């Protein structure tokens, strides 16, 4: 009873699907749902988290991410242009900055700007400022590399055409090269925002007042105040997905659009 | 030959001349231009021909300083391009350039390609720039495609938009760097006919080309370059049909009859 190659592939597929179903069923049966319901995920404890998880947690996560992104994008653009500069000092500064901030954990940056710098210089920074600086400076390092690649991906002929029309270098960059580079980097830049959204949780190392909680801190706080096992943290996690999955879909859409126009 | 013709805006075109003196350009130890002197009178059409690597594109790109020559002087109209204090952007406004790869701005449509430098460099109002752009797109036969983006146009159409873009700055000199080399054969004719009309209107033109038919018909003069020097120059018909130098003869034989194989060579 010899099988053709197609039949063999079909049988193999059925066997794989069967193993998957059995494994999932075994996991479901072996789980102690009662314990999980009590100590890990308790539906009854979700209710009390609303509406504050929207009004405080989600709101602050979005605000911190946006602030970090604005600083990161401006700083990243500046660093990218410095890195492409013909003036060596600018290139060295940019390279040093990028390597430094990409090479250390973002958590250390938060601690440095949250405690170290204010202590050393005797300044009082509120949480918003610390988030802007810490998140923004780390983001700038990553975004700079993304933008540099985007700027270099714009064909040299574009700059030449712009200059041959009498545009000064800065004008050619602003009107011709940078707009094209942004189209190229839109998908990786969207991924950058996803990373930032998650990194905004690092603010937990600072002393926050309740109204400054973002999603993760809000969830951790809920564990102690509601006594609901991991429920608040899992709900907070779901809220991250509410932000990041649409962004991910957006990035994919940008990707397919640029693939279509680039011929 | 100080032609003054009407351009698309109905104002006078003042064609500018070019004067190159003992131009030298090296990349590292590789000397690409070995002392080139060339004069182009206002309104004159000069075609630069020669094998690839002969330095003709580099020479053309030196005229508007896309390449910086190491030695020699360049005069364009009233400007000395090689003067260290020259306002290069101001000079480039007078010099239109058309590239082999078109280099249209892909994020702008045909119309916007023709207006952006007008508004940002010449500080024309958007309305005035639109009128000029429209007239120049009509001039190259593409008025009906003004709102298309470059990727929605054929190669020949893109190159004609690129010509319209350059003309929208009211240049006094046009540089063409192998404008038809990247085109499908069936669209070459449209671009050449636009260039032919431009020549008739009295524009000063410096054209790097492999189109010998065009050179013979439209050029006032043909300059043959090889190995970074001008080997032969003269009236178009004479250089192409009855070249004096053996290198010119050999090049033309290959270009005009590419299937001819001389085994004894």
Short mmCIF file of C-alpha atoms in Angstrom, two decimals:
data_model
loop_
_atom_site.label_atom_id
_atom_site.label_comp_id
_atom_site.label_asym_id
_atom_site.label_seq_id
_atom_site.Cartn_x
_atom_site.Cartn_y
_atom_site.Cartn_z
CA UNK A 1 0.00 0.00 0.00
CA UNK A 2 2.37 2.60 -1.26
CA UNK A 3 1.30 6.21 -0.76
CA UNK A 4 2.00 9.04 -3.10
CA UNK A 5 4.06 11.95 -1.83
CA UNK A 6 0.92 14.07 -1.55
CA UNK A 7 -0.88 11.43 0.49
CA UNK A 8 2.08 11.09 2.82
CA UNK A 9 2.16 14.86 3.39
CA UNK A 10 -1.57 14.81 4.17
CA UNK A 11 -1.25 12.00 6.71
CA UNK A 12 1.71 13.73 8.34
CA UNK A 13 -0.34 16.91 8.68
CA UNK A 14 -3.22 15.01 10.35
CA UNK A 15 -0.82 13.36 12.78
CA UNK A 16 0.70 16.72 13.75
CA UNK A 17 -2.73 18.27 14.29
CA UNK A 18 -3.76 15.26 16.38
CA UNK A 19 -0.71 15.56 18.64
CA UNK A 20 -1.44 19.26 19.16
CA UNK A 21 -5.09 18.62 20.14
CA UNK A 22 -4.11 15.85 22.58
CA UNK A 23 -1.43 18.05 24.18
CA UNK A 24 -3.83 20.95 24.69
CA UNK A 25 -6.51 18.63 26.12
CA UNK A 26 -4.03 17.07 28.54
CA UNK A 27 -2.93 20.51 29.71
CA UNK A 28 -6.54 21.58 30.30
CA UNK A 29 -7.37 18.40 32.22
CA UNK A 30 -4.21 18.45 34.30
CA UNK A 31 -4.69 22.05 35.40
CA UNK A 32 -6.11 22.78 38.83
CA UNK A 33 -8.60 25.40 37.66
CA UNK A 34 -9.94 26.04 41.09
CA UNK A 35 -6.58 27.11 42.50
CA UNK A 36 -5.90 29.25 39.46
CA UNK A 37 -9.30 30.86 39.80
CA UNK A 38 -8.60 31.74 43.42
CA UNK A 39 -4.99 32.79 43.43
CA UNK A 40 -3.91 33.61 39.89
CA UNK A 41 -6.77 34.88 37.79
CA UNK A 42 -9.98 35.79 39.52
CA UNK A 43 -12.72 37.17 37.27
CA UNK A 44 -14.51 38.72 40.21
CA UNK A 45 -11.54 40.99 40.84
CA UNK A 46 -11.52 42.51 37.39
CA UNK A 47 -14.51 44.74 38.02
CA UNK A 48 -12.96 46.92 40.74
CA UNK A 49 -10.07 47.81 38.44
CA UNK A 50 -12.37 49.82 36.24
CA UNK A 51 -12.55 52.62 35.34
CA UNK A 52 -9.23 53.62 36.92
CA UNK A 53 -7.19 51.33 34.71
CA UNK A 54 -8.38 53.50 31.80
CA UNK A 55 -8.30 56.86 33.52
CA UNK A 56 -4.95 56.39 35.23
CA UNK A 57 -3.01 53.36 34.00
CA UNK A 58 -3.70 53.43 30.27
CA UNK A 59 -3.73 57.22 30.14
CA UNK A 60 -0.33 57.55 31.80
CA UNK A 61 1.23 54.78 29.73
CA UNK A 62 0.11 56.58 26.58
CA UNK A 63 1.34 59.95 27.84
CA UNK A 64 4.74 58.62 28.94
CA UNK A 65 5.20 56.75 25.66
CA UNK A 66 4.23 59.80 23.59
CA UNK A 67 6.60 62.08 25.53
CA UNK A 68 9.43 59.59 25.21
CA UNK A 69 8.76 59.21 21.51
CA UNK A 70 8.71 62.95 20.81
CA UNK A 71 12.04 63.44 22.58
CA UNK A 72 13.42 60.25 21.03
CA UNK A 73 12.39 61.22 17.51
CA UNK A 74 13.86 64.74 17.69
CA UNK A 75 17.02 63.52 19.37
CA UNK A 76 17.25 60.55 17.02
CA UNK A 77 16.96 62.76 13.94
CA UNK A 78 19.67 65.06 15.27
CA UNK A 79 21.96 62.10 16.05
CA UNK A 80 21.31 60.51 12.66
CA UNK A 81 22.25 63.74 10.87
CA UNK A 82 25.34 64.06 13.09
CA UNK A 83 26.32 60.50 12.29
CA UNK A 84 26.10 61.24 8.57
CA UNK A 85 27.93 64.56 8.94
CA UNK A 86 31.21 65.15 7.15
CA UNK A 87 32.54 66.74 10.36
CA UNK A 88 34.29 63.95 12.33
CA UNK A 89 33.61 65.39 15.80
CA UNK A 90 29.85 65.17 15.20
CA UNK A 91 30.18 61.57 14.03
CA UNK A 92 32.20 60.62 17.12
CA UNK A 93 29.75 62.24 19.51
CA UNK A 94 26.79 60.56 17.84
CA UNK A 95 28.47 57.16 17.69
CA UNK A 96 29.53 57.38 21.34
CA UNK A 97 26.05 58.38 22.43
CA UNK A 98 24.34 55.64 20.44
CA UNK A 99 26.69 52.89 21.59
CA UNK A 100 26.42 54.01 25.22
CA UNK A 101 22.66 54.22 25.47
CA UNK A 102 22.03 51.08 23.44
CA UNK A 103 24.54 49.19 25.52
CA UNK A 104 23.21 49.78 29.02
CA UNK A 105 19.85 48.63 30.45
CA UNK A 106 17.15 51.28 30.20
CA UNK A 107 16.43 50.64 33.87
CA UNK A 108 19.80 52.12 34.82
CA UNK A 109 19.01 55.24 32.82
CA UNK A 110 15.75 55.66 34.73
CA UNK A 111 17.57 55.29 38.05
CA UNK A 112 20.30 57.69 36.94
CA UNK A 113 17.90 60.43 35.91
CA UNK A 114 15.36 59.65 38.62
CA UNK A 115 17.76 59.69 41.56
CA UNK A 116 21.39 60.25 40.53
CA UNK A 117 21.23 63.42 38.50
CA UNK A 118 18.69 65.24 40.74
CA UNK A 119 20.84 64.37 43.77
CA UNK A 120 24.13 65.34 42.14
CA UNK A 121 22.88 68.70 40.86
CA UNK A 122 20.39 69.44 43.59
CA UNK A 123 17.44 69.71 41.19
CA UNK A 124 13.85 68.65 41.70
CA UNK A 125 12.43 66.86 38.69
CA UNK A 126 8.87 65.70 38.53
CA UNK A 127 8.04 62.30 37.09
CA UNK A 128 7.04 63.66 33.70
CA UNK A 129 10.43 65.27 33.18
CA UNK A 130 12.28 62.13 34.26
CA UNK A 131 10.21 59.99 31.86
CA UNK A 132 10.78 62.41 29.01
CA UNK A 133 14.53 62.46 29.54
CA UNK A 134 15.10 58.79 30.38
CA UNK A 135 12.78 57.21 27.87
CA UNK A 136 13.59 59.86 25.26
CA UNK A 137 17.34 59.51 25.54
CA UNK A 138 17.24 55.73 25.27
CA UNK A 139 14.77 55.91 22.39
CA UNK A 140 16.92 58.51 20.62
CA UNK A 141 19.81 56.04 20.43
CA UNK A 142 17.69 53.36 18.77
CA UNK A 143 15.73 55.75 16.56
CA UNK A 144 18.98 57.40 15.40
CA UNK A 145 20.20 54.13 13.91
CA UNK A 146 16.82 53.52 12.26
CA UNK A 147 16.74 57.02 10.76
CA UNK A 148 20.35 56.84 9.62
CA UNK A 149 19.58 53.68 7.70
CA UNK A 150 16.51 55.40 6.23
CA UNK A 151 18.43 58.50 5.20
CA UNK A 152 21.10 56.36 3.56
CA UNK A 153 18.45 54.35 1.74
CA UNK A 154 17.35 57.46 -0.17
CA UNK A 155 19.24 57.31 -3.49
CA UNK A 156 22.11 59.79 -3.83
CA UNK A 157 20.55 61.06 -7.06
CA UNK A 158 17.71 62.60 -5.05
CA UNK A 159 20.09 64.93 -3.22
CA UNK A 160 21.91 65.69 -6.48
CA UNK A 161 18.67 66.52 -8.26
CA UNK A 162 17.62 68.81 -5.43
CA UNK A 163 21.00 70.55 -5.29
CA UNK A 164 21.06 70.94 -9.09
CA UNK A 165 17.78 72.88 -8.78
CA UNK A 166 19.60 75.38 -6.56
CA UNK A 167 18.43 74.07 -3.19
CA UNK A 168 20.93 74.57 -0.38
CA UNK A 169 21.94 71.39 1.47
CA UNK A 170 19.54 71.95 4.40
CA UNK A 171 16.61 72.65 2.10
CA UNK A 172 17.32 69.54 0.03
CA UNK A 173 17.38 67.50 3.25
CA UNK A 174 14.18 69.03 4.64
CA UNK A 175 12.08 69.00 1.46
CA UNK A 176 13.42 66.01 -0.44
CA UNK A 177 15.54 63.53 1.52
CA UNK A 178 13.94 63.48 4.99
CA UNK A 179 10.34 63.04 3.76
CA UNK A 180 11.44 60.03 1.71
CA UNK A 181 13.52 58.63 4.55
CA UNK A 182 10.50 58.83 6.87
CA UNK A 183 8.46 56.72 4.49
CA UNK A 184 11.17 54.11 4.49
CA UNK A 185 11.50 54.05 8.27
CA UNK A 186 7.80 54.16 9.11
CA UNK A 187 7.56 50.38 9.77
CA UNK A 188 10.70 50.15 11.98
CA UNK A 189 9.71 53.41 13.68
CA UNK A 190 6.34 51.90 14.58
CA UNK A 191 8.17 48.97 16.12
CA UNK A 192 10.20 51.50 18.08
CA UNK A 193 6.95 52.85 19.54
CA UNK A 194 5.96 49.33 20.60
CA UNK A 195 9.26 48.93 22.46
CA UNK A 196 8.79 52.33 24.07
CA UNK A 197 5.30 51.44 25.22
CA UNK A 198 6.71 48.51 27.12
CA UNK A 199 9.78 50.40 28.39
CA UNK A 200 7.53 53.06 29.89
CA UNK A 201 6.82 50.48 32.63
CA UNK A 202 10.36 51.03 33.95
CA UNK A 203 9.14 54.19 35.61
CA UNK A 204 8.09 51.94 38.49
CA UNK A 205 11.55 52.39 40.04
CA UNK A 206 10.69 55.99 40.83
CA UNK A 207 8.44 56.93 43.68
CA UNK A 208 5.10 57.55 42.05
CA UNK A 209 1.91 58.94 43.48
CA UNK A 210 -1.26 57.00 42.66
CA UNK A 211 -2.31 59.41 39.94
CA UNK A 212 1.06 58.90 38.16
CA UNK A 213 0.76 55.10 37.91
CA UNK A 214 1.05 53.64 34.46
CA UNK A 215 -0.28 50.20 33.54
CA UNK A 216 2.38 48.00 35.14
CA UNK A 217 2.61 49.96 38.37
CA UNK A 218 -1.17 50.12 38.44
CA UNK A 219 -1.33 46.35 38.14
CA UNK A 220 1.31 45.73 40.81
CA UNK A 221 -0.48 48.09 43.13
CA UNK A 222 -3.73 46.21 42.47
CA UNK A 223 -2.18 42.93 43.61
CA UNK A 224 -1.64 44.27 47.11
CA UNK A 225 -4.69 46.50 47.39
CA UNK A 226 -7.22 44.08 45.89
CA UNK A 227 -5.60 40.85 47.07
CA UNK A 228 -6.52 39.25 43.80
CA UNK A 229 -3.56 37.05 42.97
CA UNK A 230 -2.07 38.01 39.65
CA UNK A 231 -5.36 39.23 38.21
CA UNK A 232 -4.55 42.98 38.08
CA UNK A 233 -1.20 42.37 36.43
CA UNK A 234 -2.73 40.06 33.83
CA UNK A 235 -5.38 42.66 33.03
CA UNK A 236 -2.67 45.32 32.73
CA UNK A 237 -0.81 42.97 30.36
CA UNK A 238 -3.91 42.67 28.22
CA UNK A 239 -4.07 46.46 28.01
CA UNK A 240 -0.52 46.55 26.64
CA UNK A 241 -1.65 44.22 23.90
CA UNK A 242 -4.55 46.56 23.17
CA UNK A 243 -1.91 49.21 22.36
CA UNK A 244 0.80 47.12 20.75
CA UNK A 245 -1.16 44.78 18.48
CA UNK A 246 -2.83 47.61 16.52
CA UNK A 247 0.59 49.28 16.23
CA UNK A 248 2.02 46.05 14.93
CA UNK A 249 -0.76 45.80 12.35
CA UNK A 250 -0.10 49.42 11.41
CA UNK A 251 3.58 48.66 10.88
CA UNK A 252 2.68 45.78 8.61
CA UNK A 253 0.34 48.02 6.64
CA UNK A 254 3.11 50.61 6.17
CA UNK A 255 5.41 47.83 5.08
CA UNK A 256 3.09 46.54 2.39
CA UNK A 257 2.41 50.08 1.23
CA UNK A 258 6.07 50.92 0.80
CA UNK A 259 6.61 47.58 -0.92
CA UNK A 260 3.92 48.54 -3.39
CA UNK A 261 5.22 52.01 -4.21
CA UNK A 262 8.86 50.99 -4.37
CA UNK A 263 9.35 49.65 -7.83
CA UNK B 1 24.43 83.43 -31.59
CA UNK B 2 22.89 85.33 -28.69
CA UNK B 3 19.46 83.86 -29.10
CA UNK B 4 16.61 85.35 -27.13
CA UNK B 5 13.49 83.25 -27.42
CA UNK B 6 10.22 83.02 -25.61
CA UNK B 7 9.89 80.33 -22.99
CA UNK B 8 6.75 78.78 -21.60
CA UNK B 9 5.98 81.81 -19.49
CA UNK B 10 6.18 84.16 -22.44
CA UNK B 11 9.21 85.93 -21.02
CA UNK B 12 12.56 86.15 -22.68
CA UNK B 13 15.14 83.38 -22.26
CA UNK B 14 18.69 84.57 -21.98
CA UNK B 15 20.89 81.69 -22.93
CA UNK B 16 24.19 81.55 -21.10
CA UNK B 17 27.51 80.33 -22.41
CA UNK B 18 30.00 78.01 -20.76
CA UNK B 19 33.74 78.27 -20.70
CA UNK B 20 35.93 75.54 -19.26
CA UNK B 21 39.67 76.05 -18.98
CA UNK B 22 42.21 73.32 -18.34
CA UNK B 23 39.87 71.31 -16.11
CA UNK B 24 41.43 68.48 -14.11
CA UNK B 25 39.70 66.01 -11.85
CA UNK B 26 41.13 62.99 -10.03
CA UNK B 27 39.68 60.34 -7.80
CA UNK B 28 42.64 59.31 -5.72
CA UNK B 29 45.40 58.47 -8.16
CA UNK B 30 42.95 57.99 -11.03
CA UNK B 31 42.90 61.13 -13.16
CA UNK B 32 39.53 61.25 -14.92
CA UNK B 33 39.85 64.67 -16.57
CA UNK B 34 43.31 65.52 -17.84
CA UNK B 35 43.06 69.18 -18.68
CA UNK B 36 39.90 69.88 -20.64
CA UNK B 37 39.15 73.20 -22.26
CA UNK B 38 35.81 73.72 -23.91
CA UNK B 39 33.70 76.72 -24.86
CA UNK B 40 29.99 76.64 -25.51
CA UNK B 41 28.47 79.80 -26.94
CA UNK B 42 25.08 81.04 -25.73
CA UNK B 43 22.37 79.16 -27.63
CA UNK B 44 24.78 76.53 -28.88
CA UNK B 45 24.09 72.79 -28.64
CA UNK B 46 27.17 70.67 -27.96
CA UNK B 47 27.10 66.89 -27.71
CA UNK B 48 29.78 65.06 -25.74
CA UNK B 49 30.41 61.57 -27.06
CA UNK B 50 32.92 58.91 -26.20
CA UNK B 51 33.32 55.47 -24.63
CA UNK B 52 32.22 54.87 -21.05
CA UNK B 53 34.90 55.93 -18.59
CA UNK B 54 36.12 58.65 -20.92
CA UNK B 55 35.19 61.34 -18.40
CA UNK B 56 32.32 62.95 -20.29
CA UNK B 57 29.77 62.57 -17.47
CA UNK B 58 32.31 63.82 -14.94
CA UNK B 59 32.97 66.84 -17.14
CA UNK B 60 29.25 67.58 -17.33
CA UNK B 61 28.85 67.21 -13.57
CA UNK B 62 31.72 69.63 -13.02
CA UNK B 63 29.84 72.39 -14.83
CA UNK B 64 27.31 72.75 -11.99
CA UNK B 65 29.80 71.54 -9.40
CA UNK B 66 28.15 68.23 -8.58
CA UNK B 67 31.78 67.22 -8.93
CA UNK B 68 34.46 69.56 -7.66
CA UNK B 69 37.34 69.85 -10.15
CA UNK B 70 40.86 69.78 -8.74
CA UNK B 71 42.20 72.37 -11.15
CA UNK B 72 41.01 74.72 -13.84
CA UNK B 73 38.26 77.30 -14.15
CA UNK B 74 34.58 77.09 -15.04
CA UNK B 75 32.57 80.10 -16.20
CA UNK B 76 28.83 79.80 -16.61
CA UNK B 77 27.00 82.94 -17.72
CA UNK B 78 28.28 85.66 -15.43
CA UNK B 79 29.46 83.25 -12.75
CA UNK B 80 32.84 81.77 -12.13
CA UNK B 81 31.82 78.44 -10.64
CA UNK B 82 35.34 77.68 -9.48
CA UNK B 83 35.60 80.92 -7.47
CA UNK B 84 35.68 79.77 -3.83
CA UNK B 85 33.37 82.63 -2.88
CA UNK B 86 30.74 81.92 -5.53
CA UNK B 87 27.14 81.41 -4.35
CA UNK B 88 26.84 77.96 -5.85
CA UNK B 89 23.09 77.68 -5.21
CA UNK B 90 22.49 80.94 -7.04
CA UNK B 91 24.52 79.69 -9.99
CA UNK B 92 22.74 76.34 -10.09
CA UNK B 93 19.38 78.07 -10.50
CA UNK B 94 20.54 79.13 -13.95
CA UNK B 95 21.70 75.64 -14.89
CA UNK B 96 19.13 72.91 -15.44
CA UNK B 97 20.28 69.32 -15.18
CA UNK B 98 18.69 66.13 -16.51
CA UNK B 99 19.99 62.82 -15.18
CA UNK B 100 20.25 59.37 -16.70
CA UNK B 101 18.12 57.93 -13.88
CA UNK B 102 15.60 60.86 -14.01
CA UNK B 103 15.84 61.39 -10.23
CA UNK B 104 12.28 62.62 -9.96
CA UNK B 105 11.12 63.11 -6.39
CA UNK B 106 8.97 60.00 -5.81
CA UNK B 107 6.96 61.51 -2.94
CA UNK B 108 5.72 64.35 -5.15
CA UNK B 109 3.51 64.21 -8.25
CA UNK B 110 4.65 65.55 -11.62
CA UNK B 111 3.23 69.00 -10.94
CA UNK B 112 4.79 69.22 -7.47
CA UNK B 113 8.12 68.00 -8.85
CA UNK B 114 8.04 71.08 -11.06
CA UNK B 115 6.91 73.54 -8.36
CA UNK B 116 8.92 72.65 -5.25
CA UNK B 117 12.16 74.38 -6.24
CA UNK B 118 10.24 77.33 -7.66
CA UNK B 119 8.53 78.01 -4.34
CA UNK B 120 11.40 77.05 -2.03
CA UNK B 121 14.32 78.48 -4.01
CA UNK B 122 12.94 81.20 -6.29
CA UNK B 123 10.28 82.13 -3.67
CA UNK B 124 7.55 82.22 -6.28
CA UNK B 125 3.97 82.09 -5.04
CA UNK B 126 2.26 78.71 -5.26
CA UNK B 127 -0.11 80.09 -7.91
CA UNK B 128 2.69 81.41 -10.09
CA UNK B 129 4.72 78.22 -9.65
CA UNK B 130 1.70 76.11 -10.64
CA UNK B 131 1.19 78.17 -13.79
CA UNK B 132 4.85 77.82 -14.78
CA UNK B 133 4.88 74.08 -13.98
CA UNK B 134 1.70 73.52 -15.97
CA UNK B 135 3.11 75.38 -18.98
CA UNK B 136 6.32 73.36 -18.90
CA UNK B 137 4.49 70.07 -18.53
CA UNK B 138 2.43 71.06 -21.59
CA UNK B 139 5.68 71.94 -23.31
CA UNK B 140 6.96 68.36 -22.89
CA UNK B 141 3.55 66.96 -23.85
CA UNK B 142 2.50 65.79 -20.38
CA UNK B 143 0.01 68.42 -19.23
CA UNK B 144 -2.61 65.69 -18.90
CA UNK B 145 -0.48 63.66 -16.47
CA UNK B 146 0.35 66.48 -14.04
CA UNK B 147 -1.17 64.72 -11.03
CA UNK B 148 0.54 61.37 -11.62
CA UNK B 149 3.33 60.25 -9.32
CA UNK B 150 6.66 59.18 -10.83
CA UNK B 151 5.97 55.47 -10.28
CA UNK B 152 2.80 55.83 -12.34
CA UNK B 153 4.73 57.13 -15.35
CA UNK B 154 6.81 55.32 -17.96
CA UNK B 155 10.54 55.98 -18.14
CA UNK B 156 10.16 58.31 -21.09
CA UNK B 157 7.39 60.22 -19.34
CA UNK B 158 9.47 60.49 -16.18
CA UNK B 159 12.38 61.88 -18.13
CA UNK B 160 10.13 64.46 -19.79
CA UNK B 161 8.82 65.51 -16.37
CA UNK B 162 12.45 65.82 -15.27
CA UNK B 163 13.06 68.15 -18.22
CA UNK B 164 9.94 70.16 -17.34
CA UNK B 165 11.15 70.34 -13.72
CA UNK B 166 14.49 71.81 -14.84
CA UNK B 167 12.81 74.21 -17.29
CA UNK B 168 10.49 75.50 -14.57
CA UNK B 169 13.46 77.28 -13.02
CA UNK B 170 13.94 79.28 -16.26
CA UNK B 171 17.52 78.04 -16.73
CA UNK B 172 19.94 79.67 -19.16
CA UNK B 173 21.80 76.43 -19.76
CA UNK B 174 20.70 72.81 -19.77
CA UNK B 175 22.96 69.85 -18.97
CA UNK B 176 21.86 66.39 -20.10
CA UNK B 177 23.67 63.36 -18.69
CA UNK B 178 22.83 60.43 -20.98
CA UNK B 179 19.14 61.32 -20.83
CA UNK B 180 17.95 58.39 -22.94
CA UNK B 181 20.34 55.64 -21.82
CA UNK B 182 17.97 54.21 -19.19
CA UNK B 183 14.90 54.29 -21.42
CA UNK B 184 12.97 51.63 -23.28
CA UNK B 185 13.74 52.03 -26.99
CA UNK B 186 10.18 53.02 -27.86
CA UNK B 187 10.18 56.00 -25.48
CA UNK B 188 13.55 57.42 -26.53
CA UNK B 189 12.03 59.31 -29.45
CA UNK B 190 9.65 61.36 -27.26
CA UNK B 191 12.49 62.57 -25.06
CA UNK B 192 14.73 63.38 -28.02
CA UNK B 193 11.98 65.37 -29.72
CA UNK B 194 11.48 67.45 -26.57
CA UNK B 195 15.22 68.12 -26.57
CA UNK B 196 15.17 68.96 -30.26
CA UNK B 197 12.45 71.58 -29.65
CA UNK B 198 14.43 73.01 -26.78
CA UNK B 199 17.45 73.38 -29.05
CA UNK B 200 15.31 75.16 -31.64
CA UNK B 201 14.13 77.60 -28.99
CA UNK B 202 17.73 78.69 -28.52
CA UNK B 203 18.59 77.00 -25.23
CA UNK B 204 22.28 76.44 -24.59
CA UNK B 205 22.66 72.69 -24.24
CA UNK B 206 25.51 70.43 -23.23
CA UNK B 207 24.49 66.83 -23.88
CA UNK B 208 26.30 63.61 -23.01
CA UNK B 209 24.77 61.05 -25.34
CA UNK B 210 25.19 57.85 -27.29
CA UNK B 211 22.44 58.87 -29.74
CA UNK B 212 24.54 59.63 -32.81
CA UNK B 213 21.48 60.38 -34.93
CA UNK B 214 20.42 63.06 -32.47
CA UNK B 215 23.94 64.46 -32.23
CA UNK B 216 24.26 64.70 -35.99
CA UNK B 217 20.89 66.34 -36.45
CA UNK B 218 20.62 68.68 -33.46
CA UNK B 219 24.13 69.46 -32.24
CA UNK B 220 26.00 72.44 -33.56
CA UNK B 221 29.20 70.82 -32.42
CA UNK B 222 30.30 67.38 -31.31
CA UNK B 223 33.14 66.76 -28.88
CA UNK B 224 34.70 63.30 -28.77
CA UNK B 225 36.38 62.44 -25.48
CA UNK B 226 38.52 59.44 -24.61
CA UNK B 227 40.75 58.78 -21.60
CA UNK B 228 40.04 62.13 -19.99
CA UNK B 229 41.02 64.32 -22.94
CA UNK B 230 39.23 65.87 -25.90
CA UNK B 231 40.39 63.82 -28.85
CA UNK B 232 38.46 65.57 -31.56
CA UNK B 233 35.84 68.27 -31.85
CA UNK B 234 34.10 70.03 -34.67
CA UNK B 235 30.89 70.45 -36.61
CA UNK B 236 28.58 67.55 -35.81
CA UNK B 237 28.24 66.24 -39.35
CA UNK B 238 31.99 66.34 -39.88
CA UNK B 239 33.00 64.58 -36.65
CA UNK B 240 30.40 61.84 -36.98
CA UNK B 241 30.54 61.24 -40.73
CA UNK B 242 34.18 62.01 -41.43
CA UNK B 243 36.22 61.76 -38.24
CA UNK B 244 39.89 62.62 -38.53
CA UNK B 245 41.30 60.78 -35.53
CA UNK B 246 41.66 57.02 -35.57
CA UNK B 247 40.26 56.68 -32.02
CA UNK B 248 37.15 58.59 -33.07
CA UNK B 249 36.78 56.39 -36.15
CA UNK B 250 37.08 53.22 -34.11
CA UNK B 251 34.55 54.41 -31.50
CA UNK B 252 32.02 55.49 -34.10
CA UNK B 253 32.39 52.24 -35.98
CA UNK B 254 31.50 50.31 -32.85
CA UNK B 255 28.61 52.57 -31.90
CA UNK B 256 27.07 52.87 -35.35
CA UNK B 257 27.50 49.20 -36.25
CA UNK B 258 27.57 47.22 -33.00
CA UNK B 259 27.10 43.85 -34.71
CA UNK B 260 30.17 44.35 -36.84
CA UNK B 261 32.93 42.08 -35.56
CA UNK B 262 36.41 42.64 -36.87
CA UNK B 263 38.27 39.41 -36.14
CA UNK B 264 41.60 40.71 -37.33
CA UNK B 265 41.50 43.30 -34.49
#
